[in-house]
Tab-separated table of C-alpha atoms in Angstrom:
chain	number	residue	atom	x	y	z
A	925	MET	CA	29.954	62.759	-75.794
A	926	ILE	CA	26.510	59.803	-75.899
A	927	GLN	CA	24.704	59.111	-73.080
A	928	LEU	CA	23.521	54.938	-73.056
A	929	THR	CA	22.353	53.437	-69.770
A	930	ASN	CA	23.177	49.717	-68.868
A	931	ARG	CA	21.357	47.575	-70.863
A	932	GLN	CA	21.392	50.019	-74.086
A	933	ALA	CA	25.204	49.296	-73.943
A	934	ARG	CA	24.973	46.051	-73.000
A	935	GLN	CA	22.779	45.283	-76.453
A	936	PHE	CA	24.682	47.889	-78.242
A	937	LEU	CA	27.656	45.265	-77.422
A	938	LEU	CA	25.893	42.411	-78.432
A	939	LEU	CA	23.937	43.256	-81.998
A	940	LYS	CA	27.350	44.724	-82.211
A	941	HIS	CA	28.570	41.396	-82.303
A	942	GLY	CA	25.923	39.623	-84.172
A	943	LEU	CA	24.853	37.557	-80.877
A	944	LEU	CA	21.394	39.192	-79.915
A	945	GLY	CA	18.103	38.984	-82.315
A	946	GLU	CA	18.281	37.068	-85.423
A	947	TYR	CA	21.434	36.253	-86.980
A	948	GLN	CA	22.652	38.707	-88.978
A	949	PHE	CA	25.400	36.387	-91.196
A	950	THR	CA	24.105	32.992	-92.683
A	951	GLY	CA	27.141	31.020	-93.972
A	952	LYS	CA	30.129	30.445	-96.035
A	953	GLN	CA	29.911	34.456	-96.466
A	954	GLY	CA	28.715	35.220	-93.378
A	955	VAL	CA	32.103	33.556	-91.967
A	956	LEU	CA	33.950	36.101	-94.833
A	957	ASP	CA	32.363	39.109	-93.809
A	958	PHE	CA	32.236	39.404	-90.070
A	959	VAL	CA	36.179	38.717	-90.060
A	960	ARG	CA	36.702	41.272	-92.604
A	961	GLN	CA	34.357	43.256	-89.469
A	962	VAL	CA	36.208	42.466	-86.327
A	963	GLY	CA	39.643	42.612	-87.927
A	964	CYS	CA	40.984	39.515	-86.795
A	965	ILE	CA	39.487	36.447	-84.192
A	966	GLN	CA	41.801	34.145	-81.647
A	967	TYR	CA	43.158	30.860	-83.092
A	968	ASP	CA	43.935	28.792	-80.095
A	969	PRO	CA	44.822	24.714	-80.950
A	970	ILE	CA	42.777	23.183	-78.381
A	971	ASP	CA	39.659	21.195	-79.109
A	972	VAL	CA	37.868	19.853	-77.031
A	973	CYS	CA	34.486	20.745	-78.304
A	974	GLY	CA	35.869	23.264	-81.096
A	975	LYS	CA	38.701	25.265	-81.492
A	976	ASN	CA	38.323	28.446	-80.545
A	977	ALA	CA	38.110	30.495	-83.782
A	978	GLU	CA	35.214	28.045	-84.728
A	979	LEU	CA	33.409	28.672	-81.642
A	980	VAL	CA	33.410	32.134	-82.263
A	981	LEU	CA	32.283	31.492	-85.419
A	982	GLN	CA	29.580	28.565	-84.172
A	983	SER	CA	27.863	31.298	-81.841
A	984	ARG	CA	26.868	33.618	-84.771
A	985	ILE	CA	26.773	32.399	-87.853
A	986	ARG	CA	23.273	30.464	-88.813
A	987	GLY	CA	24.480	27.581	-90.435
A	988	PHE	CA	28.616	27.492	-89.493
A	989	THR	CA	30.210	24.140	-90.223
A	990	LYS	CA	34.350	23.635	-89.264
A	991	ASN	CA	34.313	23.413	-92.696
A	992	MET	CA	33.684	26.862	-94.046
A	993	LEU	CA	36.561	28.107	-92.405
A	994	ASP	CA	38.786	25.660	-94.169
A	995	GLU	CA	37.634	25.694	-97.294
A	996	LEU	CA	38.305	30.165	-96.553
A	997	LEU	CA	41.693	29.691	-95.048
A	998	TYR	CA	43.387	26.878	-97.510
A	999	LYS	CA	40.973	26.862	-100.604
A	1000	ASP	CA	39.864	30.480	-101.042
A	1001	ARG	CA	42.623	32.147	-99.430
A	1002	PHE	CA	40.710	34.513	-98.163
A	1003	LEU	CA	41.730	34.447	-94.759
A	1004	VAL	CA	45.564	33.568	-93.558
A	1005	ASP	CA	46.687	32.687	-90.868
A	1006	TYR	CA	49.284	35.002	-88.721
A	1007	PRO	CA	49.441	36.852	-85.586
A	1008	ASP	CA	47.599	39.518	-84.724
A	1009	LYS	CA	45.506	39.647	-81.470
A	1010	ASN	CA	48.134	36.886	-80.360
A	1011	LEU	CA	48.058	33.900	-83.229
A	1012	ALA	CA	45.096	34.780	-85.656
A	1013	ILE	CA	42.758	34.400	-87.969
A	1014	ILE	CA	42.945	37.988	-90.384
A	1015	PRO	CA	41.559	38.532	-93.663
A	1016	VAL	CA	43.708	38.425	-96.836
A	1017	GLU	CA	43.966	42.179	-97.703
A	1018	ASP	CA	45.076	43.128	-94.656
A	1019	TRP	CA	48.536	41.394	-94.678
A	1020	PRO	CA	50.152	44.742	-96.009
A	1021	TYR	CA	49.663	46.312	-92.621
A	1022	PHE	CA	51.426	43.542	-91.105
A	1023	GLU	CA	54.587	44.528	-92.916
A	1024	ARG	CA	56.842	45.847	-90.197
A	1025	TYR	CA	56.714	42.733	-87.680
A	1026	ARG	CA	57.822	41.124	-90.980
A	1027	GLN	CA	60.292	43.291	-91.603
A	1028	ALA	CA	60.721	42.974	-87.540
A	1029	ALA	CA	61.286	38.488	-87.889
A	1030	ARG	CA	64.156	39.263	-90.942
A	1031	GLN	CA	66.121	41.259	-88.554
A	1032	HIS	CA	65.668	38.894	-85.615
A	1033	ALA	CA	67.176	36.289	-88.071
A	1034	LYS	CA	69.729	37.631	-87.622
A	1035	ARG	CA	70.945	36.083	-84.671
A	1036	TYR	CA	70.828	32.707	-85.864
A	1037	PRO	CA	73.405	32.569	-88.586
A	1038	GLU	CA	72.632	28.980	-88.976
A	1039	MET	CA	69.106	30.016	-90.448
A	1040	GLU	CA	70.224	30.859	-93.541
A	1041	ALA	CA	71.665	27.428	-94.673
A	1042	LEU	CA	68.201	25.467	-92.895
A	1043	ALA	CA	66.276	28.001	-95.201
A	1044	GLU	CA	67.538	27.019	-98.086
A	1045	GLN	CA	66.859	23.337	-97.365
A	1046	VAL	CA	63.463	23.495	-96.695
A	1047	LEU	CA	62.213	26.296	-100.162
A	1048	ALA	CA	64.938	23.316	-101.959
A	1049	HIS	CA	62.648	20.434	-99.843
A	1050	ILE	CA	59.662	22.284	-100.549
A	1051	GLN	CA	60.704	23.026	-104.457
A	1052	ASN	CA	60.957	19.459	-105.110
A	1053	HIS	CA	58.810	17.283	-102.666
A	1054	GLY	CA	55.420	20.412	-101.721
A	1055	VAL	CA	54.025	21.148	-98.476
A	1056	LEU	CA	55.865	19.567	-95.658
A	1057	SER	CA	55.683	20.065	-91.668
A	1058	SER	CA	58.275	19.401	-89.410
A	1059	ASP	CA	57.955	15.974	-89.381
A	1060	ASP	CA	58.696	15.660	-92.365
A	1061	LEU	CA	62.640	17.530	-92.539
A	1062	LYS	CA	64.956	16.588	-89.944
A	1063	LEU	CA	67.281	19.338	-89.695
A	1064	ASP	CA	70.692	19.400	-88.579
A	1065	GLY	CA	71.300	22.032	-85.672
A	1066	ASN	CA	71.818	23.018	-82.606
A	1067	PHE	CA	71.182	25.781	-81.327
A	1068	THR	CA	67.148	27.995	-79.184
A	1069	TRP	CA	65.038	30.027	-81.413
A	1070	GLN	CA	62.686	32.263	-79.905
A	1071	SER	CA	59.938	34.251	-82.446
A	1072	VAL	CA	60.045	37.936	-82.293
A	1073	ILE	CA	56.135	38.058	-82.874
A	1074	HIS	CA	54.608	35.789	-81.122
A	1075	TRP	CA	55.607	32.957	-77.927
A	1076	SER	CA	56.701	30.294	-80.209
A	1077	SER	CA	60.130	29.080	-79.099
A	1078	GLY	CA	62.184	26.066	-78.257
A	1079	ASN	CA	65.568	24.002	-80.260
A	1080	ASN	CA	63.983	21.815	-82.270
A	1081	SER	CA	65.827	22.825	-85.496
A	1082	SER	CA	63.068	22.258	-87.749
A	1083	ARG	CA	60.168	23.846	-86.201
A	1084	SER	CA	62.116	26.629	-85.520
A	1085	VAL	CA	63.099	27.431	-89.081
A	1086	LEU	CA	59.785	27.113	-90.037
A	1087	GLU	CA	58.211	28.656	-87.616
A	1088	GLN	CA	60.503	31.639	-88.266
A	1089	MET	CA	60.351	31.759	-92.255
A	1090	TYR	CA	56.650	31.748	-91.235
A	1091	SER	CA	57.098	34.889	-88.887
A	1092	THR	CA	58.905	36.921	-91.870
A	1093	GLY	CA	56.257	36.024	-94.433
A	1094	GLU	CA	58.622	33.886	-96.903
A	1095	LEU	CA	55.687	31.294	-96.122
A	1096	ILE	CA	52.127	29.938	-95.387
A	1097	ILE	CA	50.558	27.782	-93.443
A	1098	HIS	CA	48.546	25.233	-96.713
A	1099	HIS	CA	46.149	23.164	-94.281
A	1100	LYS	CA	46.511	22.381	-90.903
A	1101	LYS	CA	46.066	18.529	-89.304
A	1102	GLY	CA	44.871	19.176	-85.902
A	1103	THR	CA	47.932	21.092	-84.291
A	1104	ARG	CA	49.981	20.110	-86.838
A	1105	LYS	CA	50.576	22.603	-89.387
A	1106	TYR	CA	51.588	22.039	-93.296
A	1107	TYR	CA	54.000	24.926	-94.925
A	1108	ASP	CA	54.411	26.125	-98.317
A	1109	ILE	CA	55.788	28.574	-100.310
A	1110	ALA	CA	53.968	32.012	-99.805
A	1111	GLY	CA	53.747	33.819	-102.756
A	1112	LYS	CA	51.864	30.464	-104.833
A	1113	TYR	CA	48.460	31.928	-102.629
A	1114	ILE	CA	48.752	36.000	-101.939
A	1115	GLN	CA	48.606	38.038	-105.023
A	1116	PRO	CA	51.733	40.091	-105.661
A	1117	ASN	CA	50.665	43.288	-104.943
A	1118	LEU	CA	49.490	41.704	-101.618
A	1119	LEU	CA	52.541	40.095	-100.771
A	1120	ASN	CA	55.475	42.589	-101.576
A	1121	ALA	CA	53.057	45.923	-101.120
A	1122	PRO	CA	55.009	48.430	-99.187
A	1123	GLU	CA	54.168	49.497	-95.329
A	1124	PRO	CA	51.045	50.480	-96.283
A	1125	LEU	CA	51.585	53.471	-93.006
A	1126	LYS	CA	55.191	54.520	-92.869
A	1127	GLY	CA	55.033	56.505	-88.915
A	1128	GLU	CA	54.749	54.071	-85.397
A	1129	LEU	CA	51.586	56.639	-84.633
A	1130	GLU	CA	49.547	56.426	-88.301
A	1131	HIS	CA	50.247	52.289	-87.258
A	1132	HIS	CA	48.981	52.241	-83.570
A	1133	LYS	CA	45.928	54.924	-84.756
A	1134	TRP	CA	45.035	51.570	-87.221
A	1135	ARG	CA	45.513	49.154	-84.449
A	1136	VAL	CA	43.179	51.252	-82.053
A	1137	LEU	CA	40.718	51.682	-84.585
A	1138	ARG	CA	40.412	48.129	-85.230
A	1139	ARG	CA	40.405	46.469	-81.477
A	1140	ILE	CA	37.886	49.056	-81.037
A	1141	GLY	CA	35.407	47.551	-83.897
A	1142	ALA	CA	36.399	44.080	-82.495
A	1143	VAL	CA	34.788	44.178	-79.139
A	1144	GLY	CA	32.568	46.726	-80.354
A	1145	LEU	CA	33.315	49.393	-77.022
A	1146	LEU	CA	36.053	49.494	-75.393
A	1147	TRP	CA	38.100	52.889	-72.870
A	1148	ASN	CA	41.221	53.759	-72.796
A	1149	ARG	CA	42.894	52.137	-70.185
A	1150	ALA	CA	45.109	49.018	-70.034
A	1151	SER	CA	43.333	45.912	-71.661
A	1152	ASP	CA	44.459	42.880	-72.642
A	1153	ALA	CA	42.365	44.285	-75.858
A	1154	TRP	CA	45.529	45.870	-77.035
A	1155	LEU	CA	47.599	42.665	-76.536
A	1156	ASN	CA	50.766	42.744	-79.538
A	1157	ILE	CA	50.002	46.122	-80.667
A	1158	TRP	CA	53.942	46.676	-79.890
A	1159	GLY	CA	54.692	49.778	-78.634
A	1160	LEU	CA	51.536	50.965	-77.408
A	1161	LYS	CA	52.417	52.123	-73.734
A	1162	ALA	CA	50.237	55.016	-71.953
A	1163	GLU	CA	51.344	57.530	-73.606
A	1164	GLN	CA	51.132	56.307	-76.852
A	1165	ARG	CA	47.389	54.735	-75.817
A	1166	ASN	CA	46.713	58.722	-75.034
A	1167	GLU	CA	47.711	60.377	-77.944
A	1168	VAL	CA	46.059	58.405	-80.364
A	1169	PHE	CA	42.911	57.866	-78.003
A	1170	SER	CA	42.927	61.934	-78.716
A	1171	GLN	CA	43.544	62.247	-82.383
A	1172	LEU	CA	41.042	59.459	-83.216
A	1173	LEU	CA	38.541	61.471	-81.867
A	1174	HIS	CA	39.892	64.617	-83.331
A	1175	GLU	CA	39.556	62.974	-86.581
A	1176	ALA	CA	35.787	61.848	-85.515
A	1177	ARG	CA	37.248	58.212	-86.130
A	1178	ILE	CA	36.151	57.905	-82.562
A	1179	VAL	CA	32.622	58.709	-80.478
A	1180	ALA	CA	32.436	59.012	-76.447
A	1181	VAL	CA	30.405	57.675	-74.809
A	1182	ALA	CA	29.296	57.282	-71.499
A	1183	VAL	CA	27.454	54.134	-69.681
A	1184	GLU	CA	24.843	54.862	-66.134
A	1185	GLN	CA	27.424	53.172	-62.985
A	1186	MET	CA	30.356	53.117	-64.968
A	1187	LYS	CA	33.247	55.821	-63.672
A	1188	ASP	CA	35.264	55.177	-67.554
A	1189	THR	CA	34.253	56.036	-70.430
A	1190	LEU	CA	34.003	54.270	-73.607
A	1191	TYR	CA	34.221	53.857	-77.378
A	1192	CYS	CA	33.023	53.032	-80.174
A	1193	ARG	CA	34.323	53.428	-84.078
A	1194	ALA	CA	31.984	56.120	-85.627
A	1195	GLU	CA	30.550	54.263	-87.865
A	1196	ASP	CA	29.036	52.394	-85.675
A	1197	LEU	CA	26.727	55.705	-84.997
A	1198	PRO	CA	23.534	54.200	-86.673
A	1199	LEU	CA	23.552	50.654	-84.349
A	1200	ILE	CA	23.699	53.283	-81.172
A	1201	GLU	CA	20.917	55.058	-82.691
A	1202	ALA	CA	18.698	52.130	-83.398
A	1203	VAL	CA	19.236	50.765	-79.585
A	1204	LEU	CA	18.080	54.041	-78.141
A	1205	GLN	CA	15.334	53.104	-80.068
A	1206	ASN	CA	14.763	50.624	-77.064
A	1207	PRO	CA	13.954	47.741	-79.165
A	1208	ALA	CA	12.917	43.957	-77.654
A	1209	PRO	CA	15.302	41.423	-79.934
A	1210	LYS	CA	14.457	38.320	-80.220
A	1211	LEU	CA	15.965	35.960	-77.691
A	1212	ARG	CA	19.019	33.730	-78.378
A	1213	CYS	CA	21.386	30.706	-76.836
A	1214	GLU	CA	24.812	30.655	-77.533
A	1215	LEU	CA	27.982	29.649	-75.839
A	1216	ILE	CA	30.811	31.843	-75.936
A	1217	ALA	CA	34.730	31.106	-76.943
A	1218	PRO	CA	37.024	31.188	-74.270
A	1219	LEU	CA	38.571	33.783	-77.015
A	1220	ASP	CA	35.646	35.243	-78.274
A	1221	ASN	CA	36.363	38.786	-79.347
A	1222	PHE	CA	33.026	39.450	-77.526
A	1223	ILE	CA	35.217	39.247	-73.733
A	1224	TRP	CA	38.070	40.418	-75.079
A	1225	ASP	CA	38.871	42.783	-72.325
A	1226	ARG	CA	37.097	40.119	-68.782
A	1227	LYS	CA	37.008	44.011	-66.780
A	1228	LEU	CA	34.479	45.293	-69.022
A	1229	ILE	CA	32.312	42.877	-69.094
A	1230	ASN	CA	32.039	42.136	-66.210
A	1231	GLU	CA	31.070	45.824	-65.498
A	1232	LEU	CA	28.898	46.153	-68.150
A	1233	PHE	CA	27.204	42.561	-67.030
A	1234	GLY	CA	28.102	41.830	-63.545
A	1235	PHE	CA	30.139	38.333	-65.021
A	1236	ASP	CA	33.525	37.382	-63.507
A	1237	TYR	CA	35.442	34.437	-66.451
A	1238	THR	CA	38.534	33.322	-65.860
A	1239	TRP	CA	39.807	30.896	-68.746
A	1240	GLU	CA	40.863	28.040	-66.176
A	1241	ILE	CA	42.958	25.283	-68.956
A	1242	TYR	CA	45.871	26.917	-67.523
A	1243	LYS	CA	45.398	26.585	-64.033
A	1244	PRO	CA	45.851	24.017	-62.024
A	1245	ALA	CA	43.432	21.461	-61.427
A	1246	ILE	CA	43.430	21.781	-57.632
A	1247	LYS	CA	42.696	26.309	-57.874
A	1248	ARG	CA	39.863	26.067	-60.785
A	1249	LYS	CA	36.831	26.915	-59.583
A	1250	PHE	CA	35.003	25.272	-62.395
A	1251	GLY	CA	36.897	23.002	-65.491
A	1252	TYR	CA	39.618	23.131	-67.437
A	1253	TYR	CA	37.493	24.790	-70.612
A	1254	VAL	CA	34.460	25.443	-70.096
A	1255	LEU	CA	32.304	28.722	-72.122
A	1256	PRO	CA	30.350	31.831	-71.107
A	1257	LEU	CA	26.528	31.397	-71.997
A	1258	LEU	CA	24.748	34.172	-72.836
A	1259	TYR	CA	21.107	33.698	-72.789
A	1260	GLY	CA	18.829	37.379	-74.765
A	1261	GLU	CA	20.845	40.120	-73.051
A	1262	SER	CA	22.712	38.649	-70.372
A	1263	LEU	CA	25.797	36.480	-69.229
A	1264	ILE	CA	23.884	33.580	-67.121
A	1265	GLY	CA	26.533	31.083	-66.477
A	1266	ARG	CA	29.058	28.551	-67.599
A	1267	ALA	CA	28.486	25.347	-68.547
A	1268	GLU	CA	31.804	22.696	-69.193
A	1269	VAL	CA	30.771	20.315	-73.059
A	1270	ILE	CA	32.603	17.873	-74.109
A	1271	ALA	CA	32.759	16.240	-77.941
A	1272	GLU	CA	33.034	12.948	-77.204
A	1273	ARG	CA	33.945	11.962	-80.813
A	1274	LYS	CA	34.425	8.304	-81.198
A	1275	SER	CA	31.024	7.867	-79.595
A	1276	ARG	CA	29.794	10.616	-81.057
A	1277	THR	CA	28.545	11.950	-77.838
A	1278	LEU	CA	27.577	16.137	-76.833
A	1279	VAL	CA	28.507	15.589	-73.000
A	1280	VAL	CA	26.807	18.899	-71.296
A	1281	LYS	CA	29.471	17.838	-67.830
A	1282	ASN	CA	28.103	21.206	-66.098
A	1283	ILE	CA	26.250	23.743	-65.891
A	1284	TRP	CA	27.087	26.432	-63.505
A	1285	TYR	CA	24.352	29.418	-63.603
A	1286	GLU	CA	24.917	32.960	-62.258
A	1287	CYS	CA	23.309	33.727	-58.983
A	1288	GLY	CA	19.076	34.805	-59.442
A	1289	ILE	CA	19.240	32.595	-62.276
A	1290	LYS	CA	16.685	30.329	-62.431
A	1291	PRO	CA	16.061	27.307	-65.304
A	1292	THR	CA	13.076	27.934	-66.445
A	1293	LYS	CA	10.938	26.246	-68.289
A	1294	GLN	CA	11.577	29.578	-71.067
A	1295	LEU	CA	15.312	28.461	-70.753
A	1296	ARG	CA	14.914	25.251	-70.503
A	1297	THR	CA	14.008	25.053	-73.666
A	1298	ALA	CA	16.326	27.523	-74.937
A	1299	LEU	CA	19.445	25.763	-73.785
A	1300	ASP	CA	18.123	22.710	-75.240
A	1301	SER	CA	18.003	24.167	-77.742
A	1302	CYS	CA	21.528	25.550	-78.231
A	1303	PHE	CA	22.247	22.126	-77.322
A	1304	GLN	CA	20.911	20.905	-79.933
A	1305	ASP	CA	22.745	23.366	-82.765
A	1306	PHE	CA	26.832	22.836	-81.076
A	1307	ALA	CA	25.776	18.891	-81.241
A	1308	LEU	CA	25.346	19.235	-84.398
A	1309	PHE	CA	27.779	21.935	-85.450
A	1310	ASN	CA	30.982	19.458	-83.692
A	1311	GLY	CA	29.170	16.349	-85.649
A	1312	CYS	CA	27.592	14.703	-82.175
A	1313	LYS	CA	24.546	12.745	-82.766
A	1314	THR	CA	23.574	12.102	-79.465
A	1315	ILE	CA	24.053	14.373	-76.453
A	1316	SER	CA	24.331	13.700	-73.306
A	1317	THR	CA	22.815	15.367	-69.701
A	1318	GLU	CA	23.263	12.208	-67.437
A	1319	SER	CA	26.056	14.561	-64.967
A	1320	LEU	CA	23.467	17.453	-64.756
A	1321	ASN	CA	21.590	14.854	-63.281
């Protein structure tokens, strides 16, 4: 078992994510490299100062622009929208590993006999008119539909059949305009060797091992206990998770890590041992200041982040305003090796102004000249990322 101090564990996580020291990822290739490293990044359509997936990337990728992600998704087709940890963006080469979920969606469709005729209408419309959204084709039908692979539901027949065909892999998201999704036939964009590939991992245990190993790699360090990091891995209860960890340890694919003053053992992927070794050499990386996405891989397990960083973060977007401690869309603020607070930042696109509405520092954090300089640089980069020409901090005064 590897022994780490709290600081070493924090350094390892931050270096693993490219959030400490010099940028490890650059440009469009850096976006692709990072997504392949973590397996998936969560998608959320809310855009206060960038969508979640874009926020994840802007904190790690030197020179990142929103257009880079769009190109990788909808022009190059190296990435694809598909549920993984909830709604997500995954590398297209991982498509076959989710065949069991598409098969479940096909079986689920049998509960809705109306679907077959509606799906034929969708395919005919696409063949005759091209890509479409739920607004482009009004289908008759009166049934309430619930997705089997994510939380989409409703009684809008057009939207329901498009979402269902997306779930089964018949359709792919061709592009998005704001929150509106446009669909096309998946076979036009995904190579047949991937599109029609059989399930690579036949048994549920092997599938669970692949998913768990992938999630450990997505976060960096995880424990064998209930965690939001395991969301949407079907059938992974405590018994199955224990067996998965036991086998991954036996196969030397994961390594146990003990962190000072932590009761639970953590685990990292065996391939990350060189990074552990680098951290044990007591590096002194360059400090950076970054805004962290609310659904960032780094903070998927918020209890773990609280234990390691002493930072208690709740995304309050779904709380009634009166119950919010901070604000509607508040981002954790990273400086060097510490989460020093949180910031509410709004991109006012009409005036092209980035409004820094509020900053809440953690107890004991003093805004020194060095910190203020780092913050200014962070907000300047964030303004550029959001296409803003000016930054307003009047509400802070």
